[in-house]
CSV table of N, CA, C and O and ligand atoms in Angstrom, one decimal:
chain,number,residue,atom,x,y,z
X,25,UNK,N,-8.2,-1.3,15.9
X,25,UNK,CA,-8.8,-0.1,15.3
X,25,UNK,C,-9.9,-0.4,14.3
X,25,UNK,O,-9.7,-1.0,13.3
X,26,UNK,N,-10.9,-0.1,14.7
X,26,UNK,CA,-12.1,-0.1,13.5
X,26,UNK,C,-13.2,0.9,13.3
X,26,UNK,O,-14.4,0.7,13.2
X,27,UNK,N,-12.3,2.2,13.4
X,27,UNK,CA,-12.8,3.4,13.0
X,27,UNK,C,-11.9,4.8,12.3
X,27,UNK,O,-10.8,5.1,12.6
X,28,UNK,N,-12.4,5.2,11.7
X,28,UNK,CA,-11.2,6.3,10.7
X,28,UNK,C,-10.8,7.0,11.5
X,28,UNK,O,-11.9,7.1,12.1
X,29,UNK,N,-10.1,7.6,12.0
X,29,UNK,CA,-8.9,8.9,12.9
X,29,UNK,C,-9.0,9.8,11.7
X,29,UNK,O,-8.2,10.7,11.8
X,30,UNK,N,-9.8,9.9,10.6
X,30,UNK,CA,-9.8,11.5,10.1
X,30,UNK,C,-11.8,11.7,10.4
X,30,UNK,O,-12.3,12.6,10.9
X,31,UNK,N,-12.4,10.6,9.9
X,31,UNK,CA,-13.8,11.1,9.8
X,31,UNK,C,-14.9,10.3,11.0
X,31,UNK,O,-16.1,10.4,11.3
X,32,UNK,N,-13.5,9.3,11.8
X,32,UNK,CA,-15.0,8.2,12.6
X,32,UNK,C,-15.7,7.7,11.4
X,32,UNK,O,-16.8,8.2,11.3
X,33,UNK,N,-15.4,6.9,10.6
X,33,UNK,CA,-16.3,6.3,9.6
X,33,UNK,C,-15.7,5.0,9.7
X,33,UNK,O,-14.6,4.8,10.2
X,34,UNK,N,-16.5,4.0,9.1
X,34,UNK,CA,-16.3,2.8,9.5
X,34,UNK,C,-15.3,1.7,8.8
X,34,UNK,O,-16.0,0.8,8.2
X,35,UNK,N,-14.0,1.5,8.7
X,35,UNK,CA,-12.9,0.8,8.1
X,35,UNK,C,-13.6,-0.8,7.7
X,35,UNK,O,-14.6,-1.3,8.3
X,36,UNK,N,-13.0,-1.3,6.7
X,36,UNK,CA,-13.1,-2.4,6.2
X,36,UNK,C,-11.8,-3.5,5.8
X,36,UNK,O,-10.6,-3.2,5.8
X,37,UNK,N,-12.2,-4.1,5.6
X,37,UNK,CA,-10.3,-4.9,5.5
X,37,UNK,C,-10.8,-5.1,3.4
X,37,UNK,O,-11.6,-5.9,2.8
X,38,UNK,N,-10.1,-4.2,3.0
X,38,UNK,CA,-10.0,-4.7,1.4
X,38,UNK,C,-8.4,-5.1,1.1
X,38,UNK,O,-7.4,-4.8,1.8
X,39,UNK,N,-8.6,-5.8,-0.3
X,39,UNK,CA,-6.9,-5.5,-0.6
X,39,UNK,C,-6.9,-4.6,-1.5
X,39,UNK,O,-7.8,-4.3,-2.2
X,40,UNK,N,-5.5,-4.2,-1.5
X,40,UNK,CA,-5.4,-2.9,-2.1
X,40,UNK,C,-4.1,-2.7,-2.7
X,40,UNK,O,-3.2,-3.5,-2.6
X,41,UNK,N,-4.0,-1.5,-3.6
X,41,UNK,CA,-2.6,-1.6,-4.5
X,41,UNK,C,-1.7,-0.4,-3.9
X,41,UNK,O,-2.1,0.7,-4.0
X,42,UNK,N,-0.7,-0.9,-3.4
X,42,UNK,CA,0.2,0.3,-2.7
X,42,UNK,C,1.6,0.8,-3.7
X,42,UNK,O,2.2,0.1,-4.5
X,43,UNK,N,1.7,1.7,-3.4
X,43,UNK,CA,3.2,2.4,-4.5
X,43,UNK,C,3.9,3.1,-3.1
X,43,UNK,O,3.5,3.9,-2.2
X,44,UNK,N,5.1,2.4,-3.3
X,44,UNK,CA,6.3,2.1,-2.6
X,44,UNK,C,7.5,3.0,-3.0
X,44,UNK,O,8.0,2.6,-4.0
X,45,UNK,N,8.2,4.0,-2.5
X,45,UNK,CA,9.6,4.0,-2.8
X,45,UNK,C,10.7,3.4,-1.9
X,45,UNK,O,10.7,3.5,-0.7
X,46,UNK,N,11.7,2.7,-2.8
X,46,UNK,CA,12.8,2.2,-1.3
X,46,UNK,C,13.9,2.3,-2.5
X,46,UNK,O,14.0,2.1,-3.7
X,47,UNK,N,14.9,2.7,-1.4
X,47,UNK,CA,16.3,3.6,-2.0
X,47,UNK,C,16.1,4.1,-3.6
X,47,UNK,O,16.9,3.8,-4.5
X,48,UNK,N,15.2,4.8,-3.8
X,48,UNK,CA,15.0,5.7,-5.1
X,48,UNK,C,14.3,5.0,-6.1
X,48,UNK,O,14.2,5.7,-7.2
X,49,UNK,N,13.8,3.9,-6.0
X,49,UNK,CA,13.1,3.0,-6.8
X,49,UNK,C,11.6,2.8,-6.1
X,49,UNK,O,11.2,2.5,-4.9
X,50,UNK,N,10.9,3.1,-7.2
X,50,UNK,CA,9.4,2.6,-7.0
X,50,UNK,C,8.8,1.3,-7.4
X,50,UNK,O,9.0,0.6,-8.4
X,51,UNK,N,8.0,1.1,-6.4
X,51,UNK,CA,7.7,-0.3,-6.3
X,51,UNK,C,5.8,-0.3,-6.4
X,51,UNK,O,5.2,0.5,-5.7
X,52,UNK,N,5.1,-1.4,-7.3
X,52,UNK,CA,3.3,-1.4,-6.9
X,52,UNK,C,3.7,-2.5,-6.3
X,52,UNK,O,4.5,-3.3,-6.8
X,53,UNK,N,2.9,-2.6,-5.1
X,53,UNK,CA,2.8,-3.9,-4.5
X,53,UNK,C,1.0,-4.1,-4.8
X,53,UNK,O,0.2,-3.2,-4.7
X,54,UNK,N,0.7,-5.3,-4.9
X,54,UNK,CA,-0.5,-5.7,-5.4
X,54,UNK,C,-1.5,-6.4,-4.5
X,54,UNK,O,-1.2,-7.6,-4.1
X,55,UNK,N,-2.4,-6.1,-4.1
X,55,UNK,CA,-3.5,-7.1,-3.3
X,55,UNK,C,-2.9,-7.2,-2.0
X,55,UNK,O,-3.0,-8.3,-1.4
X,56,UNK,N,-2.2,-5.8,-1.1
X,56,UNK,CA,-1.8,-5.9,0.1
X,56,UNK,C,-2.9,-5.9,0.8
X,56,UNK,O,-3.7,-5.0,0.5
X,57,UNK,N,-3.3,-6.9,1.7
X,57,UNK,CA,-4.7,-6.4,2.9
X,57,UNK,C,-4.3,-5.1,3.7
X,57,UNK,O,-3.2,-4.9,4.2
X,58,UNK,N,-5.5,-4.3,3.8
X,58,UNK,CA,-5.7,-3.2,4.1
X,58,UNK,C,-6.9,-2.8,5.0
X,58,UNK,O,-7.9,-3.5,5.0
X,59,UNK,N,-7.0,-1.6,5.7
X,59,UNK,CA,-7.9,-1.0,6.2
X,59,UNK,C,-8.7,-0.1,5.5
X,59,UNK,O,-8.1,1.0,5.7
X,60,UNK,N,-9.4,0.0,5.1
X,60,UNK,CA,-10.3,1.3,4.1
X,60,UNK,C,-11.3,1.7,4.4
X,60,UNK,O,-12.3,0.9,4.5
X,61,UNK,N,-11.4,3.4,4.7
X,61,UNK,CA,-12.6,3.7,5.4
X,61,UNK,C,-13.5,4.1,4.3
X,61,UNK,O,-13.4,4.6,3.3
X,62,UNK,N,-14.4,3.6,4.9
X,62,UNK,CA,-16.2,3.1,3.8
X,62,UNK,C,-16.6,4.7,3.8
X,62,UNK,O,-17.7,5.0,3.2
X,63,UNK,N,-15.9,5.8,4.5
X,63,UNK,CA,-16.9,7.1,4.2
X,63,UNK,C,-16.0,7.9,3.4
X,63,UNK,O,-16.4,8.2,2.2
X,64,UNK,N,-14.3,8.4,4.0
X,64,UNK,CA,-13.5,8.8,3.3
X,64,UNK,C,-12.6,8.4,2.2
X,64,UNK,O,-12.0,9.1,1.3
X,65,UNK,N,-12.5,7.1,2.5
X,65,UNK,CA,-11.5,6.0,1.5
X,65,UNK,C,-10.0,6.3,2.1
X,65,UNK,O,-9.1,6.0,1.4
X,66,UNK,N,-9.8,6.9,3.4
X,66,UNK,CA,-8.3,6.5,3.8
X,66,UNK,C,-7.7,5.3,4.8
X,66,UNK,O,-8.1,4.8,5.8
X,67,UNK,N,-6.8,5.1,4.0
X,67,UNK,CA,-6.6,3.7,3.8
X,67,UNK,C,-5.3,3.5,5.2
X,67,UNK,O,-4.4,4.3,5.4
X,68,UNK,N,-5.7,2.3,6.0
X,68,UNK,CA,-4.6,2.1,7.2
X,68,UNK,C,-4.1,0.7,6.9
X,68,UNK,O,-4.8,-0.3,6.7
X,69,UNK,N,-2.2,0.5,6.8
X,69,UNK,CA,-2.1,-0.6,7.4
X,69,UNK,C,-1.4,-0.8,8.2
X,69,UNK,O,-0.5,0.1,8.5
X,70,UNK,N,-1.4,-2.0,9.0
X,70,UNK,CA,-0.8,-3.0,10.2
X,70,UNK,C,0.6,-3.0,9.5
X,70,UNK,O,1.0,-3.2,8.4
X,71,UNK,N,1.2,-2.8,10.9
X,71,UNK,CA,2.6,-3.0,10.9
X,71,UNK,C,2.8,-4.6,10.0
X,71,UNK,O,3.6,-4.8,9.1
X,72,UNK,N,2.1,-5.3,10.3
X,72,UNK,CA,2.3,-6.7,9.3
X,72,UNK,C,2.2,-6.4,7.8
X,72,UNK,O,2.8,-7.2,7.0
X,73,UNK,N,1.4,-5.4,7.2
X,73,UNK,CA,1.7,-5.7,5.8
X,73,UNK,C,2.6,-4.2,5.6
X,73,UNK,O,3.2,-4.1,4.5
X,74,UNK,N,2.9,-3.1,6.6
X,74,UNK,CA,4.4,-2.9,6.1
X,74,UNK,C,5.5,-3.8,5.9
X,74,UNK,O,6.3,-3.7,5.0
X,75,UNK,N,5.5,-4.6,6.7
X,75,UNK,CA,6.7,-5.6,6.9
X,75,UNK,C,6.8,-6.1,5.5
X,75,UNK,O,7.8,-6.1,4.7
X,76,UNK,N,5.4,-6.6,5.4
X,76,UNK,CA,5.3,-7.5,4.1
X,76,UNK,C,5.9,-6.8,2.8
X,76,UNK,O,6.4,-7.4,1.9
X,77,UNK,N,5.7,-5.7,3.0
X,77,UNK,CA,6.1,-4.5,1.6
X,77,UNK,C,7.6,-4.4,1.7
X,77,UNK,O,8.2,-4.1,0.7
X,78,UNK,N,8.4,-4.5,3.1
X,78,UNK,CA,9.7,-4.4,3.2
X,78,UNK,C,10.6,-5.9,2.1
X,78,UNK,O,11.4,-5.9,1.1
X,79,UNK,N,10.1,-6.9,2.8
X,79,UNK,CA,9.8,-8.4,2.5
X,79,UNK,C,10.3,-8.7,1.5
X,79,UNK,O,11.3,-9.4,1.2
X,80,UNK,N,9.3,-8.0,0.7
X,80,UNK,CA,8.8,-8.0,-0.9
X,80,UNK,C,9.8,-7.2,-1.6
X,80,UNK,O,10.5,-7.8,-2.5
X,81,UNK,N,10.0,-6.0,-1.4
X,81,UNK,CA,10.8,-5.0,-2.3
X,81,UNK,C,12.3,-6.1,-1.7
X,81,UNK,O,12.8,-6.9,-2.4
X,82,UNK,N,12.8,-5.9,-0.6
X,82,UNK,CA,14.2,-6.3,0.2
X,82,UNK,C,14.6,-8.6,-0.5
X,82,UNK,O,15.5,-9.4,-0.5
X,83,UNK,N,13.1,-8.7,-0.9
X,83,UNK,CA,13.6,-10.1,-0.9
X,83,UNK,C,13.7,-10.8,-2.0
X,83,UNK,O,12.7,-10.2,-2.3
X,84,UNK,N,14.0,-11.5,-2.9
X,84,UNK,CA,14.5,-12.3,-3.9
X,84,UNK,C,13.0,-12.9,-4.8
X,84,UNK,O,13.0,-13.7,-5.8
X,85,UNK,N,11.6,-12.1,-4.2
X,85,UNK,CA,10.8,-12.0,-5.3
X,85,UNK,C,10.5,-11.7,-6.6
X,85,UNK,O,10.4,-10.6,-6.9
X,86,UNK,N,10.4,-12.8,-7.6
X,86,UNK,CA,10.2,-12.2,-8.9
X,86,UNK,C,9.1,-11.2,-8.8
X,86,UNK,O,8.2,-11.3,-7.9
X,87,UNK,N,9.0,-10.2,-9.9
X,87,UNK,CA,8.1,-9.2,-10.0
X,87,UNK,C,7.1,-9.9,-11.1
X,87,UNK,O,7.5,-10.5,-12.1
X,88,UNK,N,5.7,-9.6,-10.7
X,88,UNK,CA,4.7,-10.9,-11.8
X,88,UNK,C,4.7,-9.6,-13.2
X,88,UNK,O,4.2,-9.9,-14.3
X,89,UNK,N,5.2,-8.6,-12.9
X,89,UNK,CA,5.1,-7.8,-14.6
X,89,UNK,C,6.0,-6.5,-14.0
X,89,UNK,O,6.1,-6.3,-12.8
X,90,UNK,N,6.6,-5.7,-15.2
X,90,UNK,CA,6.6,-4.4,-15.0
X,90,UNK,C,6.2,-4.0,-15.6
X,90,UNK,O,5.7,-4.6,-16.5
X,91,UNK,N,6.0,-2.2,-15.2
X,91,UNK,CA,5.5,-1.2,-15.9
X,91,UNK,C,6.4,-0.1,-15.8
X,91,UNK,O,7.3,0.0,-15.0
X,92,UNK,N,6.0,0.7,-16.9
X,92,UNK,CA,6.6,1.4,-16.9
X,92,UNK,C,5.6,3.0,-16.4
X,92,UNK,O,4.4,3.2,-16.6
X,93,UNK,N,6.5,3.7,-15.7
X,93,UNK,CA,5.6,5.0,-15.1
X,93,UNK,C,5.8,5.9,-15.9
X,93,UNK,O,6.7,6.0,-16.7
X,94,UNK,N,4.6,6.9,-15.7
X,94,UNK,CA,4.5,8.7,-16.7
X,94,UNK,C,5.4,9.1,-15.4
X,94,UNK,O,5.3,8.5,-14.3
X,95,UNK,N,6.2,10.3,-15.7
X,95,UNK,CA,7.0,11.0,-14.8
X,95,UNK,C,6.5,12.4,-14.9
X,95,UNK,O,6.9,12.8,-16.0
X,96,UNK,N,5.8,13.2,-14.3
X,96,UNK,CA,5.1,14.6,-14.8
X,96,UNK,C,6.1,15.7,-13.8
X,96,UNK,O,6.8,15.6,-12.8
X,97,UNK,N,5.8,16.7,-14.6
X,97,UNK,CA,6.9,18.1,-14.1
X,97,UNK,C,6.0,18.7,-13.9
X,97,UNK,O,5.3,19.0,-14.9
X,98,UNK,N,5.4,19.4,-12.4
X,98,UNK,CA,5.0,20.3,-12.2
X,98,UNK,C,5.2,21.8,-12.1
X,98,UNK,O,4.4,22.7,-11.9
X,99,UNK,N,6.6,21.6,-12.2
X,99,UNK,CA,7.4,22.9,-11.7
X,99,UNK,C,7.3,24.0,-12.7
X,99,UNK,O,7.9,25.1,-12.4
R,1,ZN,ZN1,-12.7,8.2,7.1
């Protein structure tokens, strides 16, 4: 694939920062390689770096920092 499915614009491989939930816990994963389209900015990845995000959250990785998140109520 190396064109956007929303605009036909032209994808690039950057890394990128993804936000994760897995069983009720959120996760940033940092500097995943990614697809990013250069017109709209939506971003595609390969079954290999989902895997890698499973990997990651599922595996015995220390976390290099936490943070803490704002929780907003829109309701
Ligand atoms: Zn696009």
């Amino acid at each position: 694939m190396n064109v956007c499915r929303i605009c036909k614009g032209q994808l690039e491989e950057r890394r990128v920062t993804r936000l994760q939930e897995y069983n009720g816990k959120w996760y940033i994963i940092e500097n995943l390689p990614a697809l990013v389209c250069r017109q709209c900015g939506e971003t595609y990845y390969t079954p290999q770096a989902h895997d890698r995000v499973i990997d990651l959250i599922t595996g015995d990785a220390e976390p290099v920092r936490v943070e803490q998140v704002a929780v907003l109520d829109a309701g």
